PDB file of C-alpha atoms and ligand atoms in Angstrom:
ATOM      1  CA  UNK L   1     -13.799  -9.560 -13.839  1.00 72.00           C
ATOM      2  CA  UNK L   2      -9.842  -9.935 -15.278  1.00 95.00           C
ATOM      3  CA  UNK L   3      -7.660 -10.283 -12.162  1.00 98.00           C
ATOM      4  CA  UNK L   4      -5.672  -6.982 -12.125  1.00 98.00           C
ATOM      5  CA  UNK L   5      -3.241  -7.012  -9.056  1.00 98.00           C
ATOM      6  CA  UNK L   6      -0.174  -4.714  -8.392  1.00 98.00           C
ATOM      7  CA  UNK L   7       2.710  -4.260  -6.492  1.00 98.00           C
ATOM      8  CA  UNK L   8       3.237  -0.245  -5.390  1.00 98.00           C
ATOM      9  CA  UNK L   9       6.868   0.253  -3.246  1.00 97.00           C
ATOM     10  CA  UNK L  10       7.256   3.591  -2.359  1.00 96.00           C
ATOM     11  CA  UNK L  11      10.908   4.086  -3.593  1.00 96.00           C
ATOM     12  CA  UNK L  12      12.568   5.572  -0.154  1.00 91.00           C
ATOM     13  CA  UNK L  13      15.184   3.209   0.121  1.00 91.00           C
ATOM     14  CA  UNK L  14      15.937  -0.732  -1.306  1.00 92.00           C
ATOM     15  CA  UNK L  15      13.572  -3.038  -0.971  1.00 96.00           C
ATOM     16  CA  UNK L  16      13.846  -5.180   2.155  1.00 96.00           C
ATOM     17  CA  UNK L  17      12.454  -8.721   3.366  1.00 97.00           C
ATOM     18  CA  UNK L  18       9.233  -7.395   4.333  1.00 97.00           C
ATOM     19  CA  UNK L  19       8.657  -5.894   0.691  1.00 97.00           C
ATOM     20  CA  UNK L  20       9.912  -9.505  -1.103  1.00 98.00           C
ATOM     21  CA  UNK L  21       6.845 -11.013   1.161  1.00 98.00           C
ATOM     22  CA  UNK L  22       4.751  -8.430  -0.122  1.00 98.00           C
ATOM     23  CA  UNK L  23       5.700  -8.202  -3.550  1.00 98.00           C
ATOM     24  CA  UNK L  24       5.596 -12.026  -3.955  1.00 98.00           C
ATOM     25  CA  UNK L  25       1.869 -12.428  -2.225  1.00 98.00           C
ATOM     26  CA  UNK L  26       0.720 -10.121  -4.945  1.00 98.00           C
ATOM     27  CA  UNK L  27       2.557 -11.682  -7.784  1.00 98.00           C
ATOM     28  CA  UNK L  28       1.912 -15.262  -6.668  1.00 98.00           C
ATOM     29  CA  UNK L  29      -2.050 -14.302  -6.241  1.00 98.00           C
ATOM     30  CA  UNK L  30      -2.005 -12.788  -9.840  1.00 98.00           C
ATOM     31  CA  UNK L  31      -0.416 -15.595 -11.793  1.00 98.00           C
ATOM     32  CA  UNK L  32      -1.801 -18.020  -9.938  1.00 98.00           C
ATOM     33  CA  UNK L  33      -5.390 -16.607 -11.172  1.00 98.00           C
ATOM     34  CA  UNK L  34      -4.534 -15.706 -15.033  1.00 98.00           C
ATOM     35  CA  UNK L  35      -3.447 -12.163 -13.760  1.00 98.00           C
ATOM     36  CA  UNK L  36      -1.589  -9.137 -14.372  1.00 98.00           C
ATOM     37  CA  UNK L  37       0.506  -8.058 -12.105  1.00 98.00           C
ATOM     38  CA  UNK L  38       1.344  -4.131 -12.720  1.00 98.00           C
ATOM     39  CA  UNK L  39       4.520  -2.224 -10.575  1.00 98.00           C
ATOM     40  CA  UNK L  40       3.692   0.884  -9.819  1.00 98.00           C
ATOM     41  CA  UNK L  41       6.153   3.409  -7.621  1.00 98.00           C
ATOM     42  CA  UNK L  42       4.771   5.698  -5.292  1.00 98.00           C
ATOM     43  CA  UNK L  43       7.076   8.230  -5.810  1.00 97.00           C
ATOM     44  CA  UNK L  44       4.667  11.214  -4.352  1.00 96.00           C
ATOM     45  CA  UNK L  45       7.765  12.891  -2.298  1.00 93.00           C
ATOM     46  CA  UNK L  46       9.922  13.508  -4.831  1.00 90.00           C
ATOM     47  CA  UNK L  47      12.725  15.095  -1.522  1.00 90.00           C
ATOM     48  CA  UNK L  48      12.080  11.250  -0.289  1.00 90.00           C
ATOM     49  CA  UNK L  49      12.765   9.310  -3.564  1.00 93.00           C
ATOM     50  CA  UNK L  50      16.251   8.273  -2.812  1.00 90.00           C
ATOM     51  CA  UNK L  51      18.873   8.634  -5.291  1.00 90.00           C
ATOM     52  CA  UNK L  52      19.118   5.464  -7.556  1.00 94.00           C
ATOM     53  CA  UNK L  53      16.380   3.597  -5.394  1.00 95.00           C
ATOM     54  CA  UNK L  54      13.919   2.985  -8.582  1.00 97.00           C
ATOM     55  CA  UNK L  55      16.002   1.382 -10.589  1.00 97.00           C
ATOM     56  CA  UNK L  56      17.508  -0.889  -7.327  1.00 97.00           C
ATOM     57  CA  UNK L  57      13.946  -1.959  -6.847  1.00 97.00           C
ATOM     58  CA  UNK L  58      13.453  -3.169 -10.883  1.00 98.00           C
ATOM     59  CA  UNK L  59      16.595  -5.022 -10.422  1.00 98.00           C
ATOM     60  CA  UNK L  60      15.874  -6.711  -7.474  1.00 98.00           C
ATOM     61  CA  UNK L  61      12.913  -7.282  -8.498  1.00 98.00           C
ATOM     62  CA  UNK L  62      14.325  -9.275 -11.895  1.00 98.00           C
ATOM     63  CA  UNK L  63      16.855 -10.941  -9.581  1.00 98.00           C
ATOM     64  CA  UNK L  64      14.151 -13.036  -7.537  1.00 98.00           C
ATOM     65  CA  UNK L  65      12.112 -13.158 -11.217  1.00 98.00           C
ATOM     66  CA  UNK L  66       9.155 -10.869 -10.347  1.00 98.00           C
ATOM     67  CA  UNK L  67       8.284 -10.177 -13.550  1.00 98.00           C
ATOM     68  CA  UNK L  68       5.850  -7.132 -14.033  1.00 98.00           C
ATOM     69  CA  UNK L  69       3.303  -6.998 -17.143  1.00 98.00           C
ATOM     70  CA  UNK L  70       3.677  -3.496 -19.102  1.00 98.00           C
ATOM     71  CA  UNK L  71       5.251  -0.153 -17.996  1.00 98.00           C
ATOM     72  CA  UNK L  72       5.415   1.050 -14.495  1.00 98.00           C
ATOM     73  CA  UNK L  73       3.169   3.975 -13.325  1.00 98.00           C
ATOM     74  CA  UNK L  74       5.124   6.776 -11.738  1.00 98.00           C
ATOM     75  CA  UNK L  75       2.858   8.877  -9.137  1.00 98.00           C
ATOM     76  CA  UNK L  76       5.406  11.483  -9.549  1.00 97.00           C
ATOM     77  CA  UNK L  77       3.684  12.008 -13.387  1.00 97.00           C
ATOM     78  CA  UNK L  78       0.604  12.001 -12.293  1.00 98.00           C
ATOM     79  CA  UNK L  79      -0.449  15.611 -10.843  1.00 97.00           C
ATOM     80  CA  UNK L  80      -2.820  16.046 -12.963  1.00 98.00           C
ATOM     81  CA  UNK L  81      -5.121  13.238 -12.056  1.00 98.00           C
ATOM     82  CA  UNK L  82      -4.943  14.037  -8.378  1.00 98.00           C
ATOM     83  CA  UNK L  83      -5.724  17.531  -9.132  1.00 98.00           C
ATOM     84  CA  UNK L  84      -8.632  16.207 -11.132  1.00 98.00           C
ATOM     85  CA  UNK L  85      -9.727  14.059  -8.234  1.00 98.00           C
ATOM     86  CA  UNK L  86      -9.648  16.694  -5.506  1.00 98.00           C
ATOM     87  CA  UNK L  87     -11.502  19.414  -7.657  1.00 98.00           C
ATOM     88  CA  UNK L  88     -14.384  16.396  -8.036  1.00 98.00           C
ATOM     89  CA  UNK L  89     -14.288  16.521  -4.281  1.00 98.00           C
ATOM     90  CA  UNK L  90     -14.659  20.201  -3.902  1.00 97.00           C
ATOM     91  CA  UNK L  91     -17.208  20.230  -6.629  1.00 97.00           C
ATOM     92  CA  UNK L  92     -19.335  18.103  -4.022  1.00 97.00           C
ATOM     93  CA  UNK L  93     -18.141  19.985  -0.788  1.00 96.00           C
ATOM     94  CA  UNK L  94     -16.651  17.181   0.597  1.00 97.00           C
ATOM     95  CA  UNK L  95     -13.576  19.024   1.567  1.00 97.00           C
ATOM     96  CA  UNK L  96     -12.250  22.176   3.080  1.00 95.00           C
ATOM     97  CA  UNK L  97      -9.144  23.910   3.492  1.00 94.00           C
ATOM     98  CA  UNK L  98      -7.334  23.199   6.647  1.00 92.00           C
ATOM     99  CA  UNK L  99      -4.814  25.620   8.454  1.00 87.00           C
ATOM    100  CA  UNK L 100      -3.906  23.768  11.468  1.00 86.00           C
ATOM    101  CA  UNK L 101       0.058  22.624  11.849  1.00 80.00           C
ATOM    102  CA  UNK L 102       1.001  19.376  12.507  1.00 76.00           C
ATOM    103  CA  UNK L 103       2.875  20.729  15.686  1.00 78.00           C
ATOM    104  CA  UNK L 104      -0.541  21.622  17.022  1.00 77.00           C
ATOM    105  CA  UNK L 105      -1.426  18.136  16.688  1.00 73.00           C
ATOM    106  CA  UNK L 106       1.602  16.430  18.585  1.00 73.00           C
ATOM    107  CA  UNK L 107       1.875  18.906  21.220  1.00 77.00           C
ATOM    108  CA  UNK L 108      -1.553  18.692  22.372  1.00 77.00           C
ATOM    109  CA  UNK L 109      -3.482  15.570  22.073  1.00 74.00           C
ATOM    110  CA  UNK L 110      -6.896  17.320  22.601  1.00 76.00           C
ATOM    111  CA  UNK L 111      -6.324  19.965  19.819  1.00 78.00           C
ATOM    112  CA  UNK L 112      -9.401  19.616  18.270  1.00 80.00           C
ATOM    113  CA  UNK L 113      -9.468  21.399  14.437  1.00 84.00           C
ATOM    114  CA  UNK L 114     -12.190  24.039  13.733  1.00 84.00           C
ATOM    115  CA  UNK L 115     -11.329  25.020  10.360  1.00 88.00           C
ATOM    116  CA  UNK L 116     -14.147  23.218   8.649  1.00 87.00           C
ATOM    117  CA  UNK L 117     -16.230  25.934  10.824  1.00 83.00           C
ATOM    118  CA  UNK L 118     -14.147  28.996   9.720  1.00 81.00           C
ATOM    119  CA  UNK L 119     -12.319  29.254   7.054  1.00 73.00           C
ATOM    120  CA  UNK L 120      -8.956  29.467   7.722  1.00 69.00           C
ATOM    121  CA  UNK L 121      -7.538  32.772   7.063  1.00 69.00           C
ATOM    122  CA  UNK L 122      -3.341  31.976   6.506  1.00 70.00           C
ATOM    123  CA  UNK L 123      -2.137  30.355   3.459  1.00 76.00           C
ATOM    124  CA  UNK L 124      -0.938  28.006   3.078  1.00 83.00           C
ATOM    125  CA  UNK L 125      -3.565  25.564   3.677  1.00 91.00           C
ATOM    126  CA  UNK L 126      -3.761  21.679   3.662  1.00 94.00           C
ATOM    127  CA  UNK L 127      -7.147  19.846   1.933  1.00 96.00           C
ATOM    128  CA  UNK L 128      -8.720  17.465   4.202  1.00 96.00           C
ATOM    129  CA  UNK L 129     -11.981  15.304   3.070  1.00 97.00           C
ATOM    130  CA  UNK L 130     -14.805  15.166   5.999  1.00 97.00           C
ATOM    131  CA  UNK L 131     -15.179  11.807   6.998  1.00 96.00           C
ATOM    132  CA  UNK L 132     -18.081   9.503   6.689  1.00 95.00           C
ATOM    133  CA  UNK L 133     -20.244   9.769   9.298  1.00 95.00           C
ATOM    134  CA  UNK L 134     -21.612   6.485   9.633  1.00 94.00           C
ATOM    135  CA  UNK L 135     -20.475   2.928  10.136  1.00 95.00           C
ATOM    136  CA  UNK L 136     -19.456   1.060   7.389  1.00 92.00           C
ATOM    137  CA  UNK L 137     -17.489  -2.646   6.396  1.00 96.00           C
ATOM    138  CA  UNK L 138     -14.844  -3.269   4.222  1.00 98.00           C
ATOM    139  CA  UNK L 139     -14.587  -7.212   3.545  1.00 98.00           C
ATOM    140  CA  UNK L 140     -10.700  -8.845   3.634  1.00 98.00           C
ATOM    141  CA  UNK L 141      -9.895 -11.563   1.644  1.00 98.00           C
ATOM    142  CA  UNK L 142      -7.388 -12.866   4.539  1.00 98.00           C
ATOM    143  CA  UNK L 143      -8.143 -10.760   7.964  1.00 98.00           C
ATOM    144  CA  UNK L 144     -11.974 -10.654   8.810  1.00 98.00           C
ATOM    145  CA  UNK L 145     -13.852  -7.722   7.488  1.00 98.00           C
ATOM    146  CA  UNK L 146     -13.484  -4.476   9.135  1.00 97.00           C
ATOM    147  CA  UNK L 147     -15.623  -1.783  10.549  1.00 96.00           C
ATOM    148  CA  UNK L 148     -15.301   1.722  11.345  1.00 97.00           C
ATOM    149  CA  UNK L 149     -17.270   4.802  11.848  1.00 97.00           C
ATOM    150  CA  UNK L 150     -14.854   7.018  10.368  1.00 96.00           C
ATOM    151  CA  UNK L 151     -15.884  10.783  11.508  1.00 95.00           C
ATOM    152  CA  UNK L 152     -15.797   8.638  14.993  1.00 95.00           C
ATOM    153  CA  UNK L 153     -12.710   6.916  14.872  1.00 95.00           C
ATOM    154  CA  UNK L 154     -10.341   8.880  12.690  1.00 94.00           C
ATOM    155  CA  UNK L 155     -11.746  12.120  11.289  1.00 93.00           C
ATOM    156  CA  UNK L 156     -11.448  14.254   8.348  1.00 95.00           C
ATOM    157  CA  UNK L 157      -8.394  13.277   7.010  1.00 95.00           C
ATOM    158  CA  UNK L 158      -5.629  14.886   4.532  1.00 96.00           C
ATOM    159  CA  UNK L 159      -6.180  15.069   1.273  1.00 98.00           C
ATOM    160  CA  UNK L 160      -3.892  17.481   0.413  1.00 97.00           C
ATOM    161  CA  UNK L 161      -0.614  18.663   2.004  1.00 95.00           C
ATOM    162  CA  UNK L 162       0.098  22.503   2.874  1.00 92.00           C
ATOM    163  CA  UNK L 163       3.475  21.615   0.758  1.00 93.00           C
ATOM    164  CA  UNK L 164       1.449  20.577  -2.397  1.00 94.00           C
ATOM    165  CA  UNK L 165       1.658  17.398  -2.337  1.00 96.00           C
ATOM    166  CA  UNK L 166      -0.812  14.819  -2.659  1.00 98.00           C
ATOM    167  CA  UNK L 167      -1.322  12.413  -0.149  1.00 98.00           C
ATOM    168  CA  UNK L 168      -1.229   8.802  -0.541  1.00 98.00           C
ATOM    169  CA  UNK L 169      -5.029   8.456   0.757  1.00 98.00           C
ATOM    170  CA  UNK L 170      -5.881  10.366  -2.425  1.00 98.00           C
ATOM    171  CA  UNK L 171      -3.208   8.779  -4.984  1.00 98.00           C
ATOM    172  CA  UNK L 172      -3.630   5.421  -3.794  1.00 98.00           C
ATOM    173  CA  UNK L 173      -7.437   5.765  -4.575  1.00 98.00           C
ATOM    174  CA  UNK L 174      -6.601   7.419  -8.128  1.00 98.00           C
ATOM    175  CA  UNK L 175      -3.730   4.986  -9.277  1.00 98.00           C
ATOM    176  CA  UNK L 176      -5.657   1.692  -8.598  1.00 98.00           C
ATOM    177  CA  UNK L 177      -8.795   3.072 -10.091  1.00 98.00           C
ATOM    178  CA  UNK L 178      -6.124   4.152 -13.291  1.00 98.00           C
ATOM    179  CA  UNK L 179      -4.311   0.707 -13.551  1.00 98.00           C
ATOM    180  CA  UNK L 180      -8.077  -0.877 -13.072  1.00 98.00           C
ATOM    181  CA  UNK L 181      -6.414  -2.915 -10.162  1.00 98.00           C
ATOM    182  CA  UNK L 182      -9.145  -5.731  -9.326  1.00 98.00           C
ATOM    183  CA  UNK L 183      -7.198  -7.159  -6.202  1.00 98.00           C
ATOM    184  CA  UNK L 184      -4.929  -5.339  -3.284  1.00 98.00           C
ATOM    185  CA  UNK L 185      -2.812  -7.573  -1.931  1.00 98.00           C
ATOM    186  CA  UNK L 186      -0.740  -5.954   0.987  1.00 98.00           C
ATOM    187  CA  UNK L 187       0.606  -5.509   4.250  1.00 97.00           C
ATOM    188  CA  UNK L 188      -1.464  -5.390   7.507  1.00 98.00           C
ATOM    189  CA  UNK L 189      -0.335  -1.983   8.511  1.00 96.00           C
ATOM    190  CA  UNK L 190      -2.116  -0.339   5.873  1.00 98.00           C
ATOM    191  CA  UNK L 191      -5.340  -2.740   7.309  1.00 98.00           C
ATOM    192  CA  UNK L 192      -7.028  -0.115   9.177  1.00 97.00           C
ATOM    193  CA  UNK L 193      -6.579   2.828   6.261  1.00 97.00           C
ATOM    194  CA  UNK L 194      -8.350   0.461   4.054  1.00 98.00           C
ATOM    195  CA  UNK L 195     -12.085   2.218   4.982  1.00 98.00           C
ATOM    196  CA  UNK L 196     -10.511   6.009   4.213  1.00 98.00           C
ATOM    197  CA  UNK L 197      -9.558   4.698   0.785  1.00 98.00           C
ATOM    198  CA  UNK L 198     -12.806   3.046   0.749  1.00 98.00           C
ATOM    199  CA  UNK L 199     -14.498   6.319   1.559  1.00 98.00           C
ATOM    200  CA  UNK L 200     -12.821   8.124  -1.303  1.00 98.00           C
ATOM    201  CA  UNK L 201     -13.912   5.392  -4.018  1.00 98.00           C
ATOM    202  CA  UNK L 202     -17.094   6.246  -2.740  1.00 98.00           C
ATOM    203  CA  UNK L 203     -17.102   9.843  -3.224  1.00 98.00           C
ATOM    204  CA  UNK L 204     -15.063   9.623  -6.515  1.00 98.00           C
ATOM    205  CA  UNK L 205     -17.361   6.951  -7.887  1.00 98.00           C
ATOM    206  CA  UNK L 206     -14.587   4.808  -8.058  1.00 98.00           C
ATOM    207  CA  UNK L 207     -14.609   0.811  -8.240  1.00 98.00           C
ATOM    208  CA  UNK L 208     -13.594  -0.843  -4.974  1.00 98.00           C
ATOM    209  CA  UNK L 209     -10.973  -3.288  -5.401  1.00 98.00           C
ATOM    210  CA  UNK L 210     -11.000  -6.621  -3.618  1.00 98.00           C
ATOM    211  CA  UNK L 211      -8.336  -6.298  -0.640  1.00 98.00           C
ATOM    212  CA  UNK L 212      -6.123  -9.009   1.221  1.00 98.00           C
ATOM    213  CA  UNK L 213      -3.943  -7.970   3.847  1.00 98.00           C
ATOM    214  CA  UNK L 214      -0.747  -9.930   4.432  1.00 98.00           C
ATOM    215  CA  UNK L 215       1.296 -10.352   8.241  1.00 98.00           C
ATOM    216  CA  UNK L 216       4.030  -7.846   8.169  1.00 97.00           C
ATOM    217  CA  UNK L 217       7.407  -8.544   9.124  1.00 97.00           C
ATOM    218  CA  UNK L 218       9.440  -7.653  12.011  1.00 95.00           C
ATOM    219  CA  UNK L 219      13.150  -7.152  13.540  1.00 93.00           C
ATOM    220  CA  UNK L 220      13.953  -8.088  16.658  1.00 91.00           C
ATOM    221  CA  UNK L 221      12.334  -5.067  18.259  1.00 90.00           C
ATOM    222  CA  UNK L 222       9.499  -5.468  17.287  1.00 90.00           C
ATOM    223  CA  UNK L 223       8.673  -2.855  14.494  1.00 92.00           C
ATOM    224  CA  UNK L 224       7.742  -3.431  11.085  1.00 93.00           C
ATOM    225  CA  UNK L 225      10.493  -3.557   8.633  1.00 94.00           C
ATOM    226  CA  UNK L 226      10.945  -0.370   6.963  1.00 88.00           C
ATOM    227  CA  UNK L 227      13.593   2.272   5.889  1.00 82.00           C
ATOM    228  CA  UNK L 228      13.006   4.098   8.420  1.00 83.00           C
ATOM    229  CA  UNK L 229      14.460   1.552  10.988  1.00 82.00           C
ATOM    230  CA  UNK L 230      17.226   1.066   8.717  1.00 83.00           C
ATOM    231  CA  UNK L 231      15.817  -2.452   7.472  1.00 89.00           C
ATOM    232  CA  UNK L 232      19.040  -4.031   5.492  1.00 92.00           C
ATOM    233  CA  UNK L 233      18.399  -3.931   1.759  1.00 94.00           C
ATOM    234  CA  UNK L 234      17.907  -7.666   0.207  1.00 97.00           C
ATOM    235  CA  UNK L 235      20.775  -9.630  -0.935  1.00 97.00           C
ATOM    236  CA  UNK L 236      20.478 -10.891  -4.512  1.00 97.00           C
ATOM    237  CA  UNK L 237      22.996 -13.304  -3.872  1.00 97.00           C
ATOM    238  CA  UNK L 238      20.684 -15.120  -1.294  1.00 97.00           C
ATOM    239  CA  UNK L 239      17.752 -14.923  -3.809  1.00 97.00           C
ATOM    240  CA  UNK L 240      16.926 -18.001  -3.812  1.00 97.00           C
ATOM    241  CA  UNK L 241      17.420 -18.932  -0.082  1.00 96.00           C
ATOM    242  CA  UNK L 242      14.912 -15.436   0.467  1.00 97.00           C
ATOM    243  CA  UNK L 243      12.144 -16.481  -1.779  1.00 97.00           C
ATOM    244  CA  UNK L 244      11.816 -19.681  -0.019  1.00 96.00           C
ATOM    245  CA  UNK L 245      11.721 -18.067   2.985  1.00 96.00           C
ATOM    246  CA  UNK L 246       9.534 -15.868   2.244  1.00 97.00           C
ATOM    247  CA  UNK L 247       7.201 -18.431   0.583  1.00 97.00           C
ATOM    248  CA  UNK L 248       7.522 -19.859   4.525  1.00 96.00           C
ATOM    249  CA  UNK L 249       6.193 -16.947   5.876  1.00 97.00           C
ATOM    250  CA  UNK L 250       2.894 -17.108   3.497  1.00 98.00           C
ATOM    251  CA  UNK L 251       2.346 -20.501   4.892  1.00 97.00           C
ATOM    252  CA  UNK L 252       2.766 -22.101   1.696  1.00 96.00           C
ATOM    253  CA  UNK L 253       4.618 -25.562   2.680  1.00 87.00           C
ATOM    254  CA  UNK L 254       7.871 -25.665   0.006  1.00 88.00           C
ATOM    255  CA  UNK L 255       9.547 -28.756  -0.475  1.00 88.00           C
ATOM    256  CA  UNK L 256      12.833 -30.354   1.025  1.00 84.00           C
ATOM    257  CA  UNK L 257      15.856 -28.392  -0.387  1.00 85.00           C
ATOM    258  CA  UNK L 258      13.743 -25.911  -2.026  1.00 89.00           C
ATOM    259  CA  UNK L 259      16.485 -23.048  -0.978  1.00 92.00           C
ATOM    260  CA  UNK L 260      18.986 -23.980  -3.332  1.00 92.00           C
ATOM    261  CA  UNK L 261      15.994 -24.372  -6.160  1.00 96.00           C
ATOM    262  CA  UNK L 262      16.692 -21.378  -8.753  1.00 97.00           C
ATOM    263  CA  UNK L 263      14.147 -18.518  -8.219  1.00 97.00           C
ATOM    264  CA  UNK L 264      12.300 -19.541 -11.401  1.00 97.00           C
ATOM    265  CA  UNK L 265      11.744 -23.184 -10.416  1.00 96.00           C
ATOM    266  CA  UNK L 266      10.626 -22.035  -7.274  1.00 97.00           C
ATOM    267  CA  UNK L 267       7.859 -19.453  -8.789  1.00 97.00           C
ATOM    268  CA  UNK L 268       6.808 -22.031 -11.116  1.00 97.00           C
ATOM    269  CA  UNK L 269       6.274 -24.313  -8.666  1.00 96.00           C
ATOM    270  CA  UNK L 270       4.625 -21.831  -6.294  1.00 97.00           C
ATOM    271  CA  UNK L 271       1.890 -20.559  -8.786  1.00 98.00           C
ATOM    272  CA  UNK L 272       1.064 -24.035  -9.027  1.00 97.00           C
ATOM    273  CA  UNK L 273       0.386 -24.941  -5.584  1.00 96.00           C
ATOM    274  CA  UNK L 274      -0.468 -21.420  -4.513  1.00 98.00           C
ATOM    275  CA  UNK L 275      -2.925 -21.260  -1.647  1.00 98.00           C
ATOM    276  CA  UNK L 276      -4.495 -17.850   0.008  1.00 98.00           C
ATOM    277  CA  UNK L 277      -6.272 -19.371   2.435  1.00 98.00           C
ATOM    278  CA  UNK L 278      -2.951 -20.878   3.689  1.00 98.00           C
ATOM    279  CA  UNK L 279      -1.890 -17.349   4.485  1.00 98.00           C
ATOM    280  CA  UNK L 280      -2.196 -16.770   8.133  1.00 97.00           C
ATOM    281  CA  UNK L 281      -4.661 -14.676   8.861  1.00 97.00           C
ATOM    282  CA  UNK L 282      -2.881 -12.467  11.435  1.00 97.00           C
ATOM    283  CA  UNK L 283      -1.246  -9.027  11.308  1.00 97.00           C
ATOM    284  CA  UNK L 284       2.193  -9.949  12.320  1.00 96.00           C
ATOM    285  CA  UNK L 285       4.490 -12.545  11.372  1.00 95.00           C
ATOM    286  CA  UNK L 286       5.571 -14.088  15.447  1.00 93.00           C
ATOM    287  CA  UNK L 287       9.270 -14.785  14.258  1.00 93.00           C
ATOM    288  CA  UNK L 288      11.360 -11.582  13.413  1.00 94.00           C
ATOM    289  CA  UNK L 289      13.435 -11.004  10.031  1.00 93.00           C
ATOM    290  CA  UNK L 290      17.542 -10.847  11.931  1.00 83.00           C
TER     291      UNK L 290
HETATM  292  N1  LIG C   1       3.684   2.556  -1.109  1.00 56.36           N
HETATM  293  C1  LIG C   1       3.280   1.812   0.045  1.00 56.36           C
HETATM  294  C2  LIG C   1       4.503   1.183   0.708  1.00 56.36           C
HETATM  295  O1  LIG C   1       5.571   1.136   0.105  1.00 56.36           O
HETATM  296  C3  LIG C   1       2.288   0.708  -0.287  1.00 56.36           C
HETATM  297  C4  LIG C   1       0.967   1.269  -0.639  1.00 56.36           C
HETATM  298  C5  LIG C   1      -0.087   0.224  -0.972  1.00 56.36           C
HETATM  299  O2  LIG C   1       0.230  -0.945  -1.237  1.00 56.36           O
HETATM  300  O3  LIG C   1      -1.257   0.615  -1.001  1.00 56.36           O
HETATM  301  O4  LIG C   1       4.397   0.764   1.836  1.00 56.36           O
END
């Protein structure tokens, strides 16, 4: 099978350490096996897409020489395969239209949702998929393989927003399938959603890509790096004092005085020596990104 990996930033804000670490994993794992290594931006939100972000993320990514292969894939442009996808599910019954708000959900932990029972009456309505109900594996190319009994342990889940909007359960599913993405290489928080996207390969008689999960990245506090906690955006004039940290954080032992090393020399180099198994194989990086 041709090594297909990709590299799929949800374009909310610049890209920050914890998406370099990411981004790199994927495009060091590609090259390093005769890959391609596709960009694709998540983009389902369009309110969330922030103004100028997209092109931000191509240039950083050209400033610390992440070079993609071909044209990006937009999830914004691609209603009409989600729409395809969800009508295959309804074609199978495998989902049902769901009234319930997600107020009802936060306020009481208990609320427990009947609308797969009766159909729900008030529009508009969200699409959830019923869960598998059965245990089942999915096998990680860096964390050990993971079980769940989904119906159990998470439930039908959303397919389908009451806005509209797809949900990234569904695209995610779609748009590797689409791009023909061989290997997911990630971070750990999206670990345990791995077996819902598994699910929906399943029922869409889609391939299963191979998955690695990567330790995420921290602040001080404790939380993952994200926009949401205001995550500082990367500095291109530290690019090549970043990579080499992040190359650190993969476990992948860089020569003396690599920091000052131009970001190309450093790549090079790295695709050379890469090493998964040197990843650790742990959800969280200990030392926080300050
Ligand atoms: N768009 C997601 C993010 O920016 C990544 C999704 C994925 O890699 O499956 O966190």
């Amino acid at each position: 099978m041709a090594y297909i990996g990709r590299f799929a930033p949800t374009p909310s804000g610049p890209l920050h350490f914890g998406s370099l670490v990411a981004a790199l994993a994927s495009y060091l794992d590609a090259r390093a096996n005769q890959g391609r290594w596709l960009v694709r931006i998540e983009d389902l939100d369009p309110p969330r897409t922030a103004p100028g972000s997209i092109d931000a993320i191509f240039r950083c990514l050209e400033a610390f020489g992440l070079h993609w292969d071909g044209e990006p894939m937009y999830q914004s442009l691609r209603q009409d395969a989600y729409q395809h996808a969800l009508s295959q599910l309804q074609q199978q019954q495998l989902v049902y239209a769901c009234s319930c708000s997600r107020s009802q959900f936060v306020s009481n932990p208990d609320y427990s949702c009947n609308c797969r029972q009766t159909a729900p009456s008030s529009q508009p309505v969200a699409m959830k998929v019923i869960a598998a109900d059965t245990r089942f594996t999915v096998q990680d190319l860096i964390l050990p393989p993971q079980t769940q009994h989904l119906a159990q342990q998470v439930g039908d889940f959303v397919v389908q927003r009451k806005d509209q909007l797809f949900a990234y359960q569904l695209a995610v599913v779609v748009d590797d399938a689409a791009q023909n993405i061989s290997h997911v290489m990630r971070g750990s928080d999206l670990y345990d959603q791995t077996p819902r996207q598994a699910w929906l390969q399943a029922c869409l008689q889609l391939p299963q890509p191979h998955y690695a999960h990567i330790p995420i990245i921290t602040n001080t506090q404790g939380q993952k790096l994200s926009k949401q906690n205001l995550a500082a955006a990367l500095d291109l004039k530290q690019a090549p004092a970043l990579l080499s940290e992040a190359l650190e954080r993969l476990g992948q032992a860089t020569p003396c005085n690599f920091r000052q090393a131009p970001v190309a020399e450093q790549l090079a180099w790295a695709v050379e020596q890469w090493d998964i198994k040197a990843i650790p194989a742990r959800k969280q990086d200990p030392i926080a990104f300050a």
